[in-house]
mmCIF file of C-alpha atoms in Angstrom:
data_model
loop_
_atom_site.group_PDB
_atom_site.id
_atom_site.type_symbol
_atom_site.label_atom_id
_atom_site.label_comp_id
_atom_site.label_asym_id
_atom_site.label_seq_id
_atom_site.Cartn_x
_atom_site.Cartn_y
_atom_site.Cartn_z
ATOM 1 C CA UNK A 1 -25.310 23.461 10.314
ATOM 2 C CA UNK A 2 -22.940 21.707 8.506
ATOM 3 C CA UNK A 3 -20.320 20.265 10.555
ATOM 4 C CA UNK A 4 -17.295 17.885 8.937
ATOM 5 C CA UNK A 5 -13.915 16.622 9.864
ATOM 6 C CA UNK A 6 -10.370 16.795 8.557
ATOM 7 C CA UNK A 7 -7.189 14.522 8.664
ATOM 8 C CA UNK A 8 -3.859 15.331 7.038
ATOM 9 C CA UNK A 9 -0.433 13.908 7.076
ATOM 10 C CA UNK A 10 -1.142 10.172 8.110
ATOM 11 C CA UNK A 11 1.898 8.831 5.796
ATOM 12 C CA UNK A 12 1.296 5.599 5.872
ATOM 13 C CA UNK A 13 4.374 3.540 5.257
ATOM 14 C CA UNK A 14 6.605 5.889 7.011
ATOM 15 C CA UNK A 15 9.637 4.107 8.942
ATOM 16 C CA UNK A 16 9.991 0.742 7.348
ATOM 17 C CA UNK A 17 12.030 -0.591 9.796
ATOM 18 C CA UNK A 18 9.210 -1.830 10.834
ATOM 19 C CA UNK A 19 7.145 -2.201 8.356
ATOM 20 C CA UNK A 20 5.361 1.318 8.947
ATOM 21 C CA UNK A 21 3.566 0.467 11.979
ATOM 22 C CA UNK A 22 2.914 3.498 14.197
ATOM 23 C CA UNK A 23 2.197 5.329 11.419
ATOM 24 C CA UNK A 24 -0.834 2.488 10.518
ATOM 25 C CA UNK A 25 -1.160 2.813 14.323
ATOM 26 C CA UNK A 26 -1.701 6.593 14.852
ATOM 27 C CA UNK A 27 -4.000 6.982 11.762
ATOM 28 C CA UNK A 28 -6.312 3.719 13.044
ATOM 29 C CA UNK A 29 -6.450 5.843 16.551
ATOM 30 C CA UNK A 30 -7.738 8.841 14.250
ATOM 31 C CA UNK A 31 -10.068 6.849 11.821
ATOM 32 C CA UNK A 32 -11.538 4.867 15.385
ATOM 33 C CA UNK A 33 -12.479 8.053 17.224
ATOM 34 C CA UNK A 34 -14.536 9.243 14.298
ATOM 35 C CA UNK A 35 -15.791 5.986 13.320
ATOM 36 C CA UNK A 36 -17.214 5.799 17.110
ATOM 37 C CA UNK A 37 -18.179 9.533 17.368
ATOM 38 C CA UNK A 38 -21.793 9.263 19.014
ATOM 39 C CA UNK A 39 -22.887 12.303 16.556
ATOM 40 C CA UNK A 40 -23.140 12.160 13.128
ATOM 41 C CA UNK A 41 -20.228 14.306 10.266
ATOM 42 C CA UNK A 42 -21.489 15.675 7.341
ATOM 43 C CA UNK A 43 -18.055 14.712 5.708
ATOM 44 C CA UNK A 44 -14.738 13.222 6.376
ATOM 45 C CA UNK A 45 -11.354 15.258 4.612
ATOM 46 C CA UNK A 46 -8.051 13.732 4.397
ATOM 47 C CA UNK A 47 -5.188 16.315 2.945
ATOM 48 C CA UNK A 48 -3.006 14.772 1.538
ATOM 49 C CA UNK A 49 0.291 12.490 2.160
ATOM 50 C CA UNK A 50 -2.065 9.660 2.527
ATOM 51 C CA UNK A 51 1.541 7.743 1.863
ATOM 52 C CA UNK A 52 4.462 8.315 2.822
ATOM 53 C CA UNK A 53 6.034 6.768 -0.548
ATOM 54 C CA UNK A 54 3.630 6.681 -2.758
ATOM 55 C CA UNK A 55 3.468 3.061 -3.233
ATOM 56 C CA UNK A 56 0.456 0.424 -4.516
ATOM 57 C CA UNK A 57 0.837 -1.298 -1.648
ATOM 58 C CA UNK A 58 0.478 1.607 0.719
ATOM 59 C CA UNK A 59 -2.665 3.170 -0.916
ATOM 60 C CA UNK A 60 -4.063 -0.721 -0.650
ATOM 61 C CA UNK A 61 -3.565 -0.652 2.857
ATOM 62 C CA UNK A 62 -5.249 2.805 3.135
ATOM 63 C CA UNK A 63 -8.172 1.812 1.716
ATOM 64 C CA UNK A 64 -8.328 -1.209 3.850
ATOM 65 C CA UNK A 65 -8.113 0.706 6.958
ATOM 66 C CA UNK A 66 -10.979 3.396 5.447
ATOM 67 C CA UNK A 67 -13.010 -0.075 4.642
ATOM 68 C CA UNK A 68 -12.555 -1.003 8.411
ATOM 69 C CA UNK A 69 -13.598 1.992 9.880
ATOM 70 C CA UNK A 70 -16.283 2.602 7.550
ATOM 71 C CA UNK A 71 -14.671 5.842 6.969
ATOM 72 C CA UNK A 72 -14.422 7.504 3.059
ATOM 73 C CA UNK A 73 -12.669 10.710 3.134
ATOM 74 C CA UNK A 74 -12.620 13.695 0.177
ATOM 75 C CA UNK A 75 -8.864 13.417 -0.308
ATOM 76 C CA UNK A 76 -6.456 15.197 -2.456
ATOM 77 C CA UNK A 77 -2.715 14.180 -3.115
ATOM 78 C CA UNK A 78 0.179 15.886 -1.021
ATOM 79 C CA UNK A 79 3.565 15.796 -2.084
ATOM 80 C CA UNK A 80 4.528 12.202 -0.621
ATOM 81 C CA UNK A 81 1.524 10.931 -3.151
ATOM 82 C CA UNK A 82 2.466 10.031 -6.734
ATOM 83 C CA UNK A 83 -0.093 10.252 -8.773
ATOM 84 C CA UNK A 84 -0.083 6.838 -10.396
ATOM 85 C CA UNK A 85 -1.141 4.230 -7.625
ATOM 86 C CA UNK A 86 -3.109 6.948 -6.165
ATOM 87 C CA UNK A 87 -5.345 6.795 -8.896
ATOM 88 C CA UNK A 88 -5.074 3.337 -9.361
ATOM 89 C CA UNK A 89 -5.829 2.217 -6.336
ATOM 90 C CA UNK A 90 -8.413 5.042 -4.166
ATOM 91 C CA UNK A 91 -9.723 6.583 -7.061
ATOM 92 C CA UNK A 92 -9.641 3.177 -9.167
ATOM 93 C CA UNK A 93 -8.483 5.245 -12.431
ATOM 94 C CA UNK A 94 -5.762 5.191 -15.220
ATOM 95 C CA UNK A 95 -2.466 4.806 -13.674
ATOM 96 C CA UNK A 96 -0.829 5.758 -16.426
ATOM 97 C CA UNK A 97 -2.256 9.451 -16.649
ATOM 98 C CA UNK A 98 0.029 12.405 -15.556
ATOM 99 C CA UNK A 99 -2.499 14.769 -14.911
ATOM 100 C CA UNK A 100 -3.151 16.450 -11.594
ATOM 101 C CA UNK A 101 -6.034 14.792 -9.448
ATOM 102 C CA UNK A 102 -8.581 17.556 -9.181
ATOM 103 C CA UNK A 103 -12.197 16.023 -7.278
ATOM 104 C CA UNK A 104 -15.328 17.882 -6.867
ATOM 105 C CA UNK A 105 -17.800 16.666 -4.104
ATOM 106 C CA UNK A 106 -21.311 18.610 -4.155
ATOM 107 C CA UNK A 107 -22.438 17.530 -0.684
ATOM 108 C CA UNK A 108 -26.037 18.606 0.565
ATOM 109 C CA UNK A 109 -25.403 21.438 2.144
ATOM 110 C CA UNK A 110 -22.077 22.239 0.738
ATOM 111 C CA UNK A 111 -19.331 21.858 -2.133
ATOM 112 C CA UNK A 112 -15.864 21.060 -1.277
ATOM 113 C CA UNK A 113 -13.361 20.816 -4.430
ATOM 114 C CA UNK A 114 -9.983 18.693 -3.823
ATOM 115 C CA UNK A 115 -7.490 20.311 -6.008
ATOM 116 C CA UNK A 116 -4.299 18.806 -6.307
ATOM 117 C CA UNK A 117 -1.332 21.296 -5.610
ATOM 118 C CA UNK A 118 1.729 18.685 -5.859
ATOM 119 C CA UNK A 119 4.706 19.150 -7.783
ATOM 120 C CA UNK A 120 5.947 15.605 -9.029
ATOM 121 C CA UNK A 121 9.380 15.170 -7.323
ATOM 122 C CA UNK A 122 9.521 18.202 -5.348
ATOM 123 C CA UNK A 123 8.423 18.774 -1.996
ATOM 124 C CA UNK A 124 7.017 22.559 -2.597
ATOM 125 C CA UNK A 125 3.098 22.812 -4.191
ATOM 126 C CA UNK A 126 1.937 24.820 -6.772
ATOM 127 C CA UNK A 127 -2.025 25.508 -8.685
ATOM 128 C CA UNK A 128 -1.290 24.481 -12.245
ATOM 129 C CA UNK A 129 -3.082 26.615 -15.296
ATOM 130 C CA UNK A 130 -4.692 23.516 -15.466
ATOM 131 C CA UNK A 131 -6.468 22.917 -11.955
ATOM 132 C CA UNK A 132 -6.688 26.983 -11.730
ATOM 133 C CA UNK A 133 -8.716 26.984 -14.538
ATOM 134 C CA UNK A 134 -10.673 24.272 -13.539
ATOM 135 C CA UNK A 135 -11.178 25.458 -9.644
ATOM 136 C CA UNK A 136 -12.354 28.680 -11.432
ATOM 137 C CA UNK A 137 -14.740 26.975 -13.461
ATOM 138 C CA UNK A 138 -16.265 24.784 -11.015
ATOM 139 C CA UNK A 139 -17.216 27.353 -8.827
ATOM 140 C CA UNK A 140 -18.648 29.195 -11.308
ATOM 141 C CA UNK A 141 -21.321 26.591 -11.313
ATOM 142 C CA UNK A 142 -21.550 25.942 -7.663
ATOM 143 C CA UNK A 143 -24.884 27.856 -5.869
ATOM 144 C CA UNK A 144 -23.938 31.229 -4.457
ATOM 145 C CA UNK A 145 -26.227 30.105 -1.425
ATOM 146 C CA UNK A 146 -24.109 27.238 -0.252
ATOM 147 C CA UNK A 147 -20.735 27.163 1.171
ATOM 148 C CA UNK A 148 -17.943 25.758 -1.579
ATOM 149 C CA UNK A 149 -14.701 24.812 -0.095
ATOM 150 C CA UNK A 150 -11.337 24.752 -1.562
ATOM 151 C CA UNK A 151 -8.900 22.252 -0.439
ATOM 152 C CA UNK A 152 -5.076 20.998 -1.421
ATOM 153 C CA UNK A 153 -2.309 20.140 0.426
ATOM 154 C CA UNK A 154 0.410 23.190 0.556
ATOM 155 C CA UNK A 155 -0.476 25.882 2.439
ATOM 156 C CA UNK A 156 -0.255 29.058 0.184
ATOM 157 C CA UNK A 157 1.059 31.224 2.710
ATOM 158 C CA UNK A 158 4.233 30.891 5.246
ATOM 159 C CA UNK A 159 2.590 29.953 8.633
ATOM 160 C CA UNK A 160 6.249 31.026 10.544
ATOM 161 C CA UNK A 161 7.045 27.849 10.882
ATOM 162 C CA UNK A 162 11.050 26.278 9.739
ATOM 163 C CA UNK A 163 10.812 23.176 7.054
ATOM 164 C CA UNK A 164 7.708 23.890 5.481
ATOM 165 C CA UNK A 165 7.428 27.483 4.802
ATOM 166 C CA UNK A 166 10.278 26.554 2.136
ATOM 167 C CA UNK A 167 8.323 24.553 1.059
ATOM 168 C CA UNK A 168 4.801 25.766 0.873
ATOM 169 C CA UNK A 169 2.588 26.437 -2.007
ATOM 170 C CA UNK A 170 3.575 29.104 -4.558
ATOM 171 C CA UNK A 171 2.129 30.857 -6.888
ATOM 172 C CA UNK A 172 -0.989 31.934 -4.735
ATOM 173 C CA UNK A 173 -1.340 35.154 -6.544
ATOM 174 C CA UNK A 174 -3.389 33.270 -8.887
ATOM 175 C CA UNK A 175 -5.367 31.205 -6.766
ATOM 176 C CA UNK A 176 -6.329 34.517 -5.082
ATOM 177 C CA UNK A 177 -7.437 36.015 -8.008
ATOM 178 C CA UNK A 178 -9.608 32.643 -8.262
ATOM 179 C CA UNK A 179 -10.976 32.659 -4.870
ATOM 180 C CA UNK A 180 -11.551 36.438 -4.859
ATOM 181 C CA UNK A 181 -13.901 35.832 -7.914
ATOM 182 C CA UNK A 182 -16.204 33.574 -5.923
ATOM 183 C CA UNK A 183 -18.250 35.031 -2.806
ATOM 184 C CA UNK A 184 -19.540 31.734 -1.589
ATOM 185 C CA UNK A 185 -15.823 30.182 -0.763
ATOM 186 C CA UNK A 186 -16.413 29.790 3.047
ATOM 187 C CA UNK A 187 -13.177 29.021 3.712
ATOM 188 C CA UNK A 188 -9.308 26.912 2.032
ATOM 189 C CA UNK A 189 -8.480 23.681 4.137
ATOM 190 C CA UNK A 190 -4.898 22.317 3.525
ATOM 191 C CA UNK A 191 -2.451 20.155 5.270
ATOM 192 C CA UNK A 192 1.081 19.425 4.882
ATOM 193 C CA UNK A 193 2.096 21.816 8.074
ATOM 194 C CA UNK A 194 1.919 19.062 10.760
ATOM 195 C CA UNK A 195 0.393 21.339 13.539
ATOM 196 C CA UNK A 196 -2.288 23.110 13.288
ATOM 197 C CA UNK A 197 -2.467 26.689 12.040
ATOM 198 C CA UNK A 198 -5.597 28.907 11.129
ATOM 199 C CA UNK A 199 -5.330 31.995 9.173
ATOM 200 C CA UNK A 200 -6.458 34.177 6.729
ATOM 201 C CA UNK A 201 -6.129 34.282 2.907
ATOM 202 C CA UNK A 202 -7.841 36.075 0.211
ATOM 203 C CA UNK A 203 -10.291 37.466 2.681
ATOM 204 C CA UNK A 204 -11.486 33.641 3.668
ATOM 205 C CA UNK A 205 -10.373 31.907 6.650
ATOM 206 C CA UNK A 206 -7.826 29.621 5.674
ATOM 207 C CA UNK A 207 -7.111 26.347 8.335
ATOM 208 C CA UNK A 208 -4.026 23.899 8.142
ATOM 209 C CA UNK A 209 -5.014 20.371 9.855
ATOM 210 C CA UNK A 210 -2.333 19.054 12.395
ATOM 211 C CA UNK A 211 -0.358 15.929 11.152
ATOM 212 C CA UNK A 212 -1.779 12.614 12.403
ATOM 213 C CA UNK A 213 1.622 10.836 12.324
ATOM 214 C CA UNK A 214 3.498 14.031 13.940
ATOM 215 C CA UNK A 215 3.845 17.524 14.925
ATOM 216 C CA UNK A 216 5.860 19.793 13.952
ATOM 217 C CA UNK A 217 7.740 22.273 16.964
ATOM 218 C CA UNK A 218 7.239 25.456 16.330
ATOM 219 C CA UNK A 219 10.739 27.630 15.851
ATOM 220 C CA UNK A 220 11.373 28.524 19.602
ATOM 221 C CA UNK A 221 9.889 25.085 20.544
ATOM 222 C CA UNK A 222 12.749 23.219 18.722
ATOM 223 C CA UNK A 223 14.974 20.823 20.669
ATOM 224 C CA UNK A 224 17.955 19.287 20.004
ATOM 225 C CA UNK A 225 16.008 16.592 18.886
ATOM 226 C CA UNK A 226 15.049 18.689 16.006
ATOM 227 C CA UNK A 227 11.959 20.271 14.537
ATOM 228 C CA UNK A 228 9.805 17.002 14.461
ATOM 229 C CA UNK A 229 8.239 15.773 17.878
ATOM 230 C CA UNK A 230 7.463 12.007 17.230
ATOM 231 C CA UNK A 231 5.868 11.623 21.168
ATOM 232 C CA UNK A 232 2.693 13.576 21.128
ATOM 233 C CA UNK A 233 -0.046 12.066 20.127
ATOM 234 C CA UNK A 234 -2.238 12.814 16.862
ATOM 235 C CA UNK A 235 -5.157 15.397 15.925
ATOM 236 C CA UNK A 236 -7.681 16.331 14.035
ATOM 237 C CA UNK A 237 -10.512 19.201 13.171
ATOM 238 C CA UNK A 238 -13.498 19.748 13.528
ATOM 239 C CA UNK A 239 -15.009 22.537 11.579
ATOM 240 C CA UNK A 240 -18.686 23.936 11.664
ATOM 241 C CA UNK A 241 -19.945 26.264 8.662
ATOM 242 C CA UNK A 242 -23.338 27.692 9.988
ATOM 243 C CA UNK A 243 -24.697 31.298 9.124
ATOM 244 C CA UNK A 244 -21.670 32.709 7.124
ATOM 245 C CA UNK A 245 -19.130 31.478 10.045
ATOM 246 C CA UNK A 246 -16.770 28.357 9.908
ATOM 247 C CA UNK A 247 -15.821 27.692 13.188
ATOM 248 C CA UNK A 248 -12.481 25.251 13.710
ATOM 249 C CA UNK A 249 -12.307 23.169 17.346
ATOM 250 C CA UNK A 250 -9.013 20.803 16.967
ATOM 251 C CA UNK A 251 -8.805 17.612 19.211
ATOM 252 C CA UNK A 252 -5.949 15.360 20.870
ATOM 253 C CA UNK A 253 -6.287 11.491 19.910
ATOM 254 C CA UNK A 254 -4.666 10.259 22.905
#
């Protein structure tokens, strides 16, 4: 059994009027929950929108919080992230490198391919040709007898929610071709939706993690206040892979 957690969309720095205190408090609440678990997880993922404005200060805060709670999440950028400061602070890389931030993590029992679906300066997502080639080549070198999880920020299908469907990941047919060539892909994991959602893509599970900073209302839930609910508590996802099956549980963090 391989068990891991997924969080997404912490948006550190949101609400600049209060110094981003609200986003920080909610992020700390979730990290404290993960750090205080009585049992061990095999990994923790953070699928994008680490920062709200993509500043070095926001990434330095993220790094400080990860250190404080002893959480080392596997990361990928979101549409609010900026590659230069993200690379420099979180990855210790060259801030001048404008290329997509793609990383592979080969852990005992599973491989995680953290893909950059961001399009600089835009809200929507797309895996560029270089990222897809990297994904295809990396999966080809991944053992067939262990699960591989393809992770990115933007969901590659409509989730039937307002606002997000307009800025989802496009060019998804190219991704489906790559996934279809590699039977060890056990699931696709994303964020961006600010609401938990489960569907399928290219014949494998696709799970969108809930947002930490806020929750997106469904169209039939929308109120005069707008589509985002800032009062509901943050949530996280727990994933379990065993015997070829991915099972997901969602938890509220009060």
